[in-house]
Short mmCIF file of C-alpha atoms in Angstrom, two decimals:
data_model
loop_
_atom_site.label_atom_id
_atom_site.label_comp_id
_atom_site.label_asym_id
_atom_site.label_seq_id
_atom_site.Cartn_x
_atom_site.Cartn_y
_atom_site.Cartn_z
CA MET A 1 -17.88 50.47 -88.30
CA ASP A 2 -20.42 52.16 -86.31
CA ARG A 3 -21.79 55.08 -88.09
CA LEU A 4 -21.80 56.61 -91.68
CA PRO A 5 -18.24 57.58 -92.13
CA ARG A 6 -18.03 60.96 -92.93
CA PRO A 7 -14.88 62.79 -91.90
CA ALA A 8 -11.82 61.03 -93.28
CA VAL A 9 -10.59 59.75 -90.45
CA THR A 10 -13.63 58.13 -89.67
CA VAL A 11 -13.22 56.77 -93.06
CA ALA A 12 -9.94 55.49 -92.28
CA ILE A 13 -10.63 54.06 -88.88
CA ALA A 14 -13.66 52.03 -90.28
CA LEU A 15 -11.63 50.60 -93.25
CA VAL A 16 -8.58 49.75 -90.56
CA VAL A 17 -11.30 48.18 -88.51
CA MET A 18 -12.97 46.33 -91.72
CA VAL A 19 -9.69 44.94 -92.65
CA ALA A 20 -8.99 43.46 -89.52
CA ALA A 21 -12.40 41.97 -89.31
CA VAL A 22 -11.89 40.48 -92.70
CA LEU A 23 -8.31 39.01 -92.56
CA GLY A 24 -8.14 37.94 -89.11
CA TRP A 25 -4.62 37.46 -87.60
CA ARG A 26 -2.14 36.78 -90.37
CA ALA A 27 -0.38 33.64 -89.09
CA TRP A 28 -1.28 30.84 -86.62
CA ARG A 29 2.00 31.32 -84.79
CA THR A 30 1.49 35.01 -84.28
CA ALA A 31 -2.17 34.46 -83.14
CA ALA A 32 -0.85 31.57 -80.69
CA GLY A 33 1.46 34.26 -78.94
CA GLN A 34 -0.49 37.49 -79.27
CA GLY A 35 -0.99 39.22 -75.63
CA THR A 36 -4.22 40.78 -76.74
CA GLY A 37 -7.13 39.63 -78.79
CA PRO A 38 -10.18 38.11 -78.44
CA GLY A 39 -9.15 35.04 -75.96
CA ALA A 40 -6.94 37.49 -74.08
CA SER A 41 -9.69 40.19 -73.81
CA ALA A 42 -12.57 37.86 -72.85
CA ALA A 43 -13.74 38.52 -69.44
CA ALA A 44 -14.27 34.96 -68.95
CA PRO A 45 -13.89 32.22 -71.33
CA ALA A 46 -17.01 30.58 -72.20
CA ALA A 47 -17.02 26.98 -71.55
CA ALA A 48 -19.78 24.94 -73.52
CA ALA A 49 -20.72 22.52 -70.46
CA ALA A 50 -23.87 21.04 -69.51
CA VAL A 51 -22.32 20.34 -66.03
CA PRO A 52 -24.16 20.58 -62.71
CA ALA A 53 -22.17 22.99 -60.38
CA GLY A 54 -20.13 21.20 -57.78
CA SER A 55 -19.68 18.05 -59.78
CA ALA A 56 -16.45 16.45 -60.21
CA ALA A 57 -16.02 17.54 -64.29
CA SER A 58 -16.58 20.96 -63.31
CA ALA A 59 -14.15 20.83 -60.55
CA THR A 60 -11.50 20.76 -63.51
CA LEU A 61 -12.48 23.62 -64.91
CA SER A 62 -11.35 27.23 -64.26
CA PRO A 63 -13.95 29.24 -61.88
CA ALA A 64 -15.01 31.34 -64.52
CA SER A 65 -15.52 28.46 -67.21
CA ALA A 66 -17.04 26.28 -64.17
CA ALA A 67 -19.68 29.29 -63.47
CA LEU A 68 -20.53 29.75 -66.82
CA ALA A 69 -21.20 25.82 -67.53
CA ALA A 70 -23.22 25.50 -64.42
CA ALA A 71 -25.44 28.55 -65.57
CA SER A 72 -25.92 27.27 -69.29
CA ALA A 73 -26.61 23.79 -68.25
CA ALA A 74 -30.29 23.79 -67.31
CA SER A 75 -31.16 25.86 -70.72
CA GLN A 76 -28.94 23.78 -72.75
CA ALA A 77 -30.69 20.46 -71.61
CA ALA A 78 -34.11 22.04 -71.85
CA ALA A 79 -33.44 23.22 -75.42
CA GLY A 80 -31.96 20.02 -76.59
CA ALA A 81 -29.04 22.02 -77.89
CA ASP A 82 -25.85 20.80 -78.41
CA PRO A 83 -23.69 21.68 -75.38
CA LEU A 84 -20.32 22.38 -77.55
CA LEU A 85 -21.96 24.44 -79.91
CA VAL A 86 -23.00 27.55 -77.83
CA PRO A 87 -22.34 31.27 -78.03
CA GLY A 88 -18.71 32.16 -76.59
CA LEU A 89 -17.01 28.88 -78.18
CA ARG A 90 -14.89 31.04 -80.42
CA ASN A 91 -13.99 33.08 -77.36
CA THR A 92 -12.84 29.78 -75.45
CA LEU A 93 -10.86 28.64 -78.64
CA GLU A 94 -9.00 31.87 -78.74
CA ALA A 95 -8.20 31.77 -74.98
CA MET A 96 -6.92 28.25 -75.32
CA LEU A 97 -4.59 29.22 -78.18
CA PHE A 98 -3.46 32.61 -76.21
CA GLU A 99 -2.52 30.02 -73.07
CA ALA A 100 -0.82 27.65 -75.39
CA GLY A 101 1.40 30.04 -76.30
CA GLU A 102 4.09 30.37 -78.97
CA ALA A 103 4.63 26.92 -80.76
CA SER A 104 7.27 25.63 -83.23
CA ASP A 105 4.72 24.57 -85.91
CA PRO A 106 0.88 23.73 -85.98
CA ASP A 107 1.52 20.12 -84.74
CA ALA A 108 3.38 21.17 -81.53
CA LEU A 109 0.50 23.69 -80.56
CA LYS A 110 -1.79 20.91 -80.83
CA GLN A 111 -0.18 19.01 -78.56
CA ARG A 112 -0.44 21.98 -75.98
CA LEU A 113 -4.05 22.21 -76.82
CA ALA A 114 -4.65 18.72 -75.89
CA GLN A 115 -2.77 19.61 -72.50
CA LEU A 116 -5.09 22.44 -72.10
CA VAL A 117 -8.37 21.44 -72.94
CA GLY A 118 -9.86 19.66 -69.74
CA GLN A 119 -8.98 23.03 -68.01
CA HIS A 120 -11.96 24.59 -70.53
CA PHE A 121 -14.26 21.89 -71.08
CA PRO A 122 -15.60 19.24 -69.18
CA ALA A 123 -14.35 15.68 -69.80
CA ALA A 124 -17.66 14.96 -71.61
CA LEU A 125 -17.05 17.49 -74.06
CA ALA A 126 -13.12 17.10 -74.47
CA THR A 127 -12.42 14.86 -77.10
CA ARG A 128 -15.02 16.83 -79.44
CA ALA A 129 -13.71 20.00 -78.47
CA LEU A 130 -10.14 18.98 -78.76
CA ALA A 131 -10.86 17.78 -82.43
CA LEU A 132 -12.55 21.21 -82.99
CA ALA A 133 -9.75 23.12 -81.64
CA GLU A 134 -7.50 21.11 -83.96
CA ARG A 135 -9.43 22.14 -86.93
CA TYR A 136 -9.45 25.56 -86.03
CA VAL A 137 -5.52 25.83 -85.60
CA ASP A 138 -5.53 24.70 -89.06
CA TYR A 139 -8.14 27.21 -90.58
CA ARG A 140 -6.14 29.62 -88.93
CA VAL A 141 -3.00 28.27 -90.74
CA ALA A 142 -5.23 28.58 -93.83
CA LEU A 143 -6.41 32.34 -93.18
CA GLY A 144 -2.45 33.19 -93.04
CA ALA A 145 -2.15 32.14 -96.39
CA LEU A 146 -5.04 34.63 -97.83
CA SER A 147 -3.88 38.24 -99.48
CA ALA A 148 -4.81 41.56 -97.93
CA PRO A 149 -7.17 43.56 -100.19
CA ARG A 150 -4.92 45.59 -102.56
CA ASP A 151 -7.15 48.63 -102.12
CA PRO A 152 -8.67 48.39 -98.63
CA SER A 153 -10.70 51.52 -99.41
CA ASP A 154 -12.51 49.55 -102.12
CA PRO A 155 -16.02 47.83 -101.04
CA ARG A 156 -15.42 45.41 -103.72
CA ALA A 157 -11.89 44.49 -102.69
CA LEU A 158 -13.02 44.09 -99.00
CA ARG A 159 -16.16 41.80 -100.28
CA ASP A 160 -13.58 39.32 -102.23
CA ALA A 161 -11.60 39.20 -99.47
CA MET A 162 -14.56 38.50 -97.05
CA GLU A 163 -15.68 36.27 -99.70
CA ALA A 164 -12.40 34.26 -99.67
CA ARG A 165 -12.25 34.02 -95.54
CA GLN A 166 -15.84 32.45 -96.27
CA LYS A 167 -14.61 29.60 -98.41
CA VAL A 168 -11.84 28.76 -95.40
CA ARG A 169 -14.20 28.62 -92.98
CA GLN A 170 -16.86 26.49 -95.09
CA GLN A 171 -13.68 24.04 -95.52
CA TYR A 172 -13.18 23.61 -92.05
CA PHE A 173 -16.45 23.63 -90.37
CA GLN A 174 -19.81 22.29 -90.65
CA GLY A 175 -22.97 24.30 -90.69
CA GLU A 176 -23.94 24.08 -86.86
CA GLU A 177 -20.14 24.58 -86.23
CA TYR A 178 -19.72 27.58 -88.31
CA ASP A 179 -22.95 29.09 -86.52
CA ALA A 180 -21.39 28.69 -83.32
CA LEU A 181 -17.98 30.08 -84.24
CA PHE A 182 -18.84 33.00 -86.69
CA ALA A 183 -22.46 33.57 -87.16
CA GLN A 184 -22.78 36.78 -85.28
CA GLU A 185 -19.37 38.29 -86.98
CA ALA A 186 -20.39 37.50 -90.25
CA GLU A 187 -23.97 39.33 -89.70
CA LEU A 188 -21.85 42.18 -88.29
CA ASP A 189 -19.55 42.34 -91.15
CA ARG A 190 -22.11 42.37 -93.88
CA TYR A 191 -23.56 45.09 -92.21
CA THR A 192 -20.49 47.23 -92.30
CA LEU A 193 -19.70 46.42 -95.80
CA ALA A 194 -23.28 47.56 -96.46
CA ARG A 195 -22.57 50.78 -94.77
CA LEU A 196 -18.99 51.23 -96.46
CA GLU A 197 -20.67 50.87 -99.85
CA ILE A 198 -23.44 53.40 -99.33
CA ALA A 199 -21.14 55.66 -97.68
CA ARG A 200 -19.22 55.56 -101.11
CA ASN A 201 -21.97 55.73 -103.52
CA PRO A 202 -21.76 58.94 -105.34
CA GLN A 203 -25.15 58.52 -107.08
CA LEU A 204 -27.26 58.48 -103.57
CA SER A 205 -28.99 61.36 -102.38
CA PRO A 206 -28.83 61.94 -98.74
CA GLN A 207 -32.31 60.93 -98.13
CA GLN A 208 -31.44 57.61 -100.50
CA ARG A 209 -28.52 57.12 -98.28
CA SER A 210 -30.36 57.57 -95.14
CA ASP A 211 -33.17 55.13 -96.56
CA ALA A 212 -30.10 52.37 -97.52
CA LEU A 213 -28.61 52.79 -94.05
CA ARG A 214 -32.06 52.05 -92.13
CA ALA A 215 -32.64 49.06 -94.57
CA ALA A 216 -29.24 47.60 -94.20
CA GLU A 217 -29.69 48.01 -90.15
CA SER A 218 -33.20 46.24 -90.45
CA GLU A 219 -31.46 43.22 -91.83
CA LEU A 220 -29.58 42.70 -88.33
CA ALA A 221 -31.33 40.65 -85.73
CA PRO A 222 -32.53 42.40 -82.93
CA GLU A 223 -29.79 41.55 -80.52
CA ARG A 224 -27.22 42.95 -83.06
CA ARG A 225 -29.18 46.07 -83.48
CA ALA A 226 -29.25 46.57 -79.44
CA GLU A 227 -25.73 45.84 -79.03
CA ARG A 228 -25.01 48.54 -81.85
CA THR A 229 -26.91 51.10 -80.29
CA ALA A 230 -25.41 50.58 -76.91
CA ALA A 231 -21.76 50.75 -78.83
CA THR A 232 -22.77 53.78 -80.69
CA ALA A 233 -24.54 55.93 -78.39
CA HIS A 234 -21.84 57.80 -77.02
CA LEU A 235 -20.80 58.77 -80.51
CA ASP A 236 -24.54 60.02 -81.23
CA ALA A 237 -24.01 62.01 -77.64
CA ALA A 238 -20.97 63.69 -78.80
CA ALA A 239 -22.25 64.65 -82.10
CA GLN A 240 -25.81 66.07 -80.87
CA THR A 241 -23.21 68.09 -78.09
CA ALA A 242 -21.37 69.49 -80.98
CA ALA A 243 -24.25 70.61 -83.12
CA PHE A 244 -25.72 72.05 -79.73
CA ASN A 245 -22.71 73.90 -79.08
CA ALA A 246 -22.55 75.41 -82.96
CA GLN A 247 -25.91 76.42 -82.62
CA GLY A 248 -25.86 78.19 -79.18
CA VAL A 249 -28.91 75.71 -77.76
CA GLY A 250 -29.42 76.73 -73.86
CA ASP A 251 -29.48 73.92 -71.05
CA VAL A 252 -33.14 73.71 -71.06
CA GLN A 253 -33.68 72.63 -74.96
CA ARG A 254 -30.64 70.44 -74.30
CA HIS A 255 -32.16 68.58 -71.58
CA MET A 256 -35.46 68.12 -73.11
CA ALA A 257 -33.86 66.50 -76.17
CA ARG A 258 -31.36 64.59 -74.70
CA SER A 259 -34.02 63.14 -72.08
CA ALA A 260 -36.13 62.43 -75.00
CA GLN A 261 -33.43 60.46 -76.91
CA PHE A 262 -31.29 59.08 -74.18
CA GLY A 263 -33.30 59.37 -71.12
CA GLU A 264 -33.37 61.23 -68.03
CA GLN A 265 -30.51 60.06 -66.14
CA ALA A 266 -28.16 60.27 -69.55
CA ALA A 267 -29.61 63.73 -69.90
CA HIS A 268 -28.15 64.75 -66.47
CA ALA A 269 -24.82 63.01 -66.82
CA LEU A 270 -24.32 65.02 -70.25
CA ALA A 271 -25.26 68.18 -68.64
CA GLN A 272 -22.57 67.43 -66.21
CA LEU A 273 -20.20 66.94 -69.03
CA ASP A 274 -21.10 70.40 -70.46
CA ARG A 275 -20.38 71.88 -67.02
CA GLU A 276 -17.05 70.21 -66.78
CA ASP A 277 -16.19 71.43 -70.43
CA GLN A 278 -17.05 74.92 -70.06
CA HIS A 279 -15.14 74.89 -67.22
CA TRP A 280 -12.25 73.57 -69.28
CA GLN A 281 -12.64 75.95 -72.09
CA SER A 282 -12.73 78.82 -69.88
CA ARG A 283 -9.54 77.98 -68.13
CA LEU A 284 -7.83 77.43 -71.44
CA GLU A 285 -9.27 80.86 -72.32
CA GLU A 286 -7.43 82.71 -69.68
CA LEU A 287 -4.26 80.94 -70.45
CA SER A 288 -4.46 81.80 -73.74
CA HIS A 289 -5.10 85.59 -73.02
CA THR A 290 -2.59 85.71 -70.34
CA ARG A 291 0.21 84.45 -72.58
CA ALA A 292 -1.00 86.90 -75.24
CA GLN A 293 -1.06 89.92 -72.75
CA HIS A 294 1.88 88.97 -70.50
CA GLY A 295 4.00 86.74 -72.11
CA GLU A 296 5.50 82.88 -71.58
CA ALA A 297 6.56 83.19 -68.14
CA ALA A 298 3.23 84.64 -66.44
CA ALA A 299 1.32 82.05 -68.65
CA GLN A 300 3.51 79.23 -67.20
CA ALA A 301 2.86 80.21 -63.68
CA LEU A 302 -0.99 80.31 -64.43
CA ARG A 303 -0.62 76.86 -65.67
CA GLN A 304 0.16 75.30 -62.48
CA GLN A 305 -2.89 77.33 -60.60
CA LEU A 306 -5.45 76.45 -63.21
CA PHE A 307 -4.99 72.79 -63.97
CA THR A 308 -4.36 69.83 -62.16
CA THR A 309 -1.39 67.64 -62.72
CA GLU A 310 -3.33 65.36 -65.04
CA GLU A 311 -4.89 68.00 -66.90
CA LEU A 312 -1.42 69.63 -67.56
CA GLN A 313 -0.91 66.74 -69.60
CA ARG A 314 -3.19 67.64 -72.21
CA VAL A 315 -3.36 71.56 -72.25
CA ASP A 316 -0.90 72.01 -75.00
CA ALA A 317 -3.01 69.42 -76.97
CA ALA A 318 -5.89 71.37 -76.36
CA LEU A 319 -4.14 74.91 -76.88
CA ALA A 320 -3.41 73.71 -80.35
CA LEU A 321 -6.67 72.28 -81.61
CA ARG A 322 -8.41 75.67 -80.31
CA ALA A 323 -5.61 77.45 -82.63
CA LEU A 324 -6.66 75.12 -85.41
CA GLN A 325 -10.32 75.70 -85.22
CA ALA A 326 -9.80 79.47 -84.83
CA GLY A 327 -7.53 79.60 -88.01
CA ALA A 328 -10.21 77.31 -89.80
CA SER A 329 -13.27 79.66 -88.63
CA ALA A 330 -11.17 82.86 -89.97
CA ARG A 331 -11.12 81.12 -93.29
#
C-alpha cells in the first residue's frame, strides 16, 4: 500500500492488503475469536473518557485505558468534543470483541460486551458505548454478507467493494460516529485505490504517473502524509541502497545523499548496514569459492567457522539468491 507497485510481487502484496482493507473480517464470529487484529495488536485500547485521574470511575478501567482517559480529559473538555467519539474508539471496540471471544450468535456476543464495557469505558459513557458496540456487532455481521471482488487485481472491482462497505457503514453509524470509527481508514483506502489505478493505467507516461501520484498524496491530510512517510522510509532507503550498489557509488557520495534525504543519524546507521552487508557477502563468496574448489565437505566445515548459529539458518537461502542473481545477469 505504501509505494507505487513495480515488481509483480509488490503488486500482489498491495492487492492482498487492499482486499483485506476493503472487506474486513468476513464474519462476526471469526472476528470475535481471532487472536490477531486491531483489537489484539493495539498497544493500549483507547478509552474515550473525560474523567480525572484517580476518580472512582477511572478505577474501574484497565490501567492503560484509565491513563489514556486521564490524559485526554482536559483537551476533550476544552474543545467541547464528544468524549466517546474520539480517535482510538474503533480499537477499543475491537479490543472488547477480542476479549469477549467466540459466542454462539450475535445476541450472546452482545451480552458479553455488556459485561465488559465498564472495563473499557467510564460509567458516564457506558450506556452509549454499549449501544454503539452492539451496532458495531451488527455492522460486522453485515460485512460478512458482502462478496469479495471477483478480480482483486481490478481497481474497478475494488472500488465497487469499497462502495458496498461504505453503504453498510453509513447504514449503522451517523456522521460523527462514522468519522470517529472510519474516517482515517477511509482516507487511506481512497489513496491506496488511487495509487493502484494510476499504477495500472497503461496510458500514463512515467512523468504523468509521477505527477498523478503526487496529486493523490496531496489529498491526504498532513498527519496521514507524515504517517506514510514514516512507514515507507525504510523502503525508500532500501531502494536507494540497491541503486547505489548497482552503480558502484562510493561511501562519501552515499553519506552525502543519505544525509540530505534521511538525516545525519540515519546516514550513519545505513553506512553501518552497508558494512555489515559487505561482510556478509564476502563470507558467502568465500563459502561459494571453497565449495567450488574443494568440495562440499570442505564447505560444510567452513560454514561453521564463518557464520553464527543464527546466520546459518539463512545461509542456504542467501546462496540460492546469489545463484539466481548470477544467472539473471548472465542472460
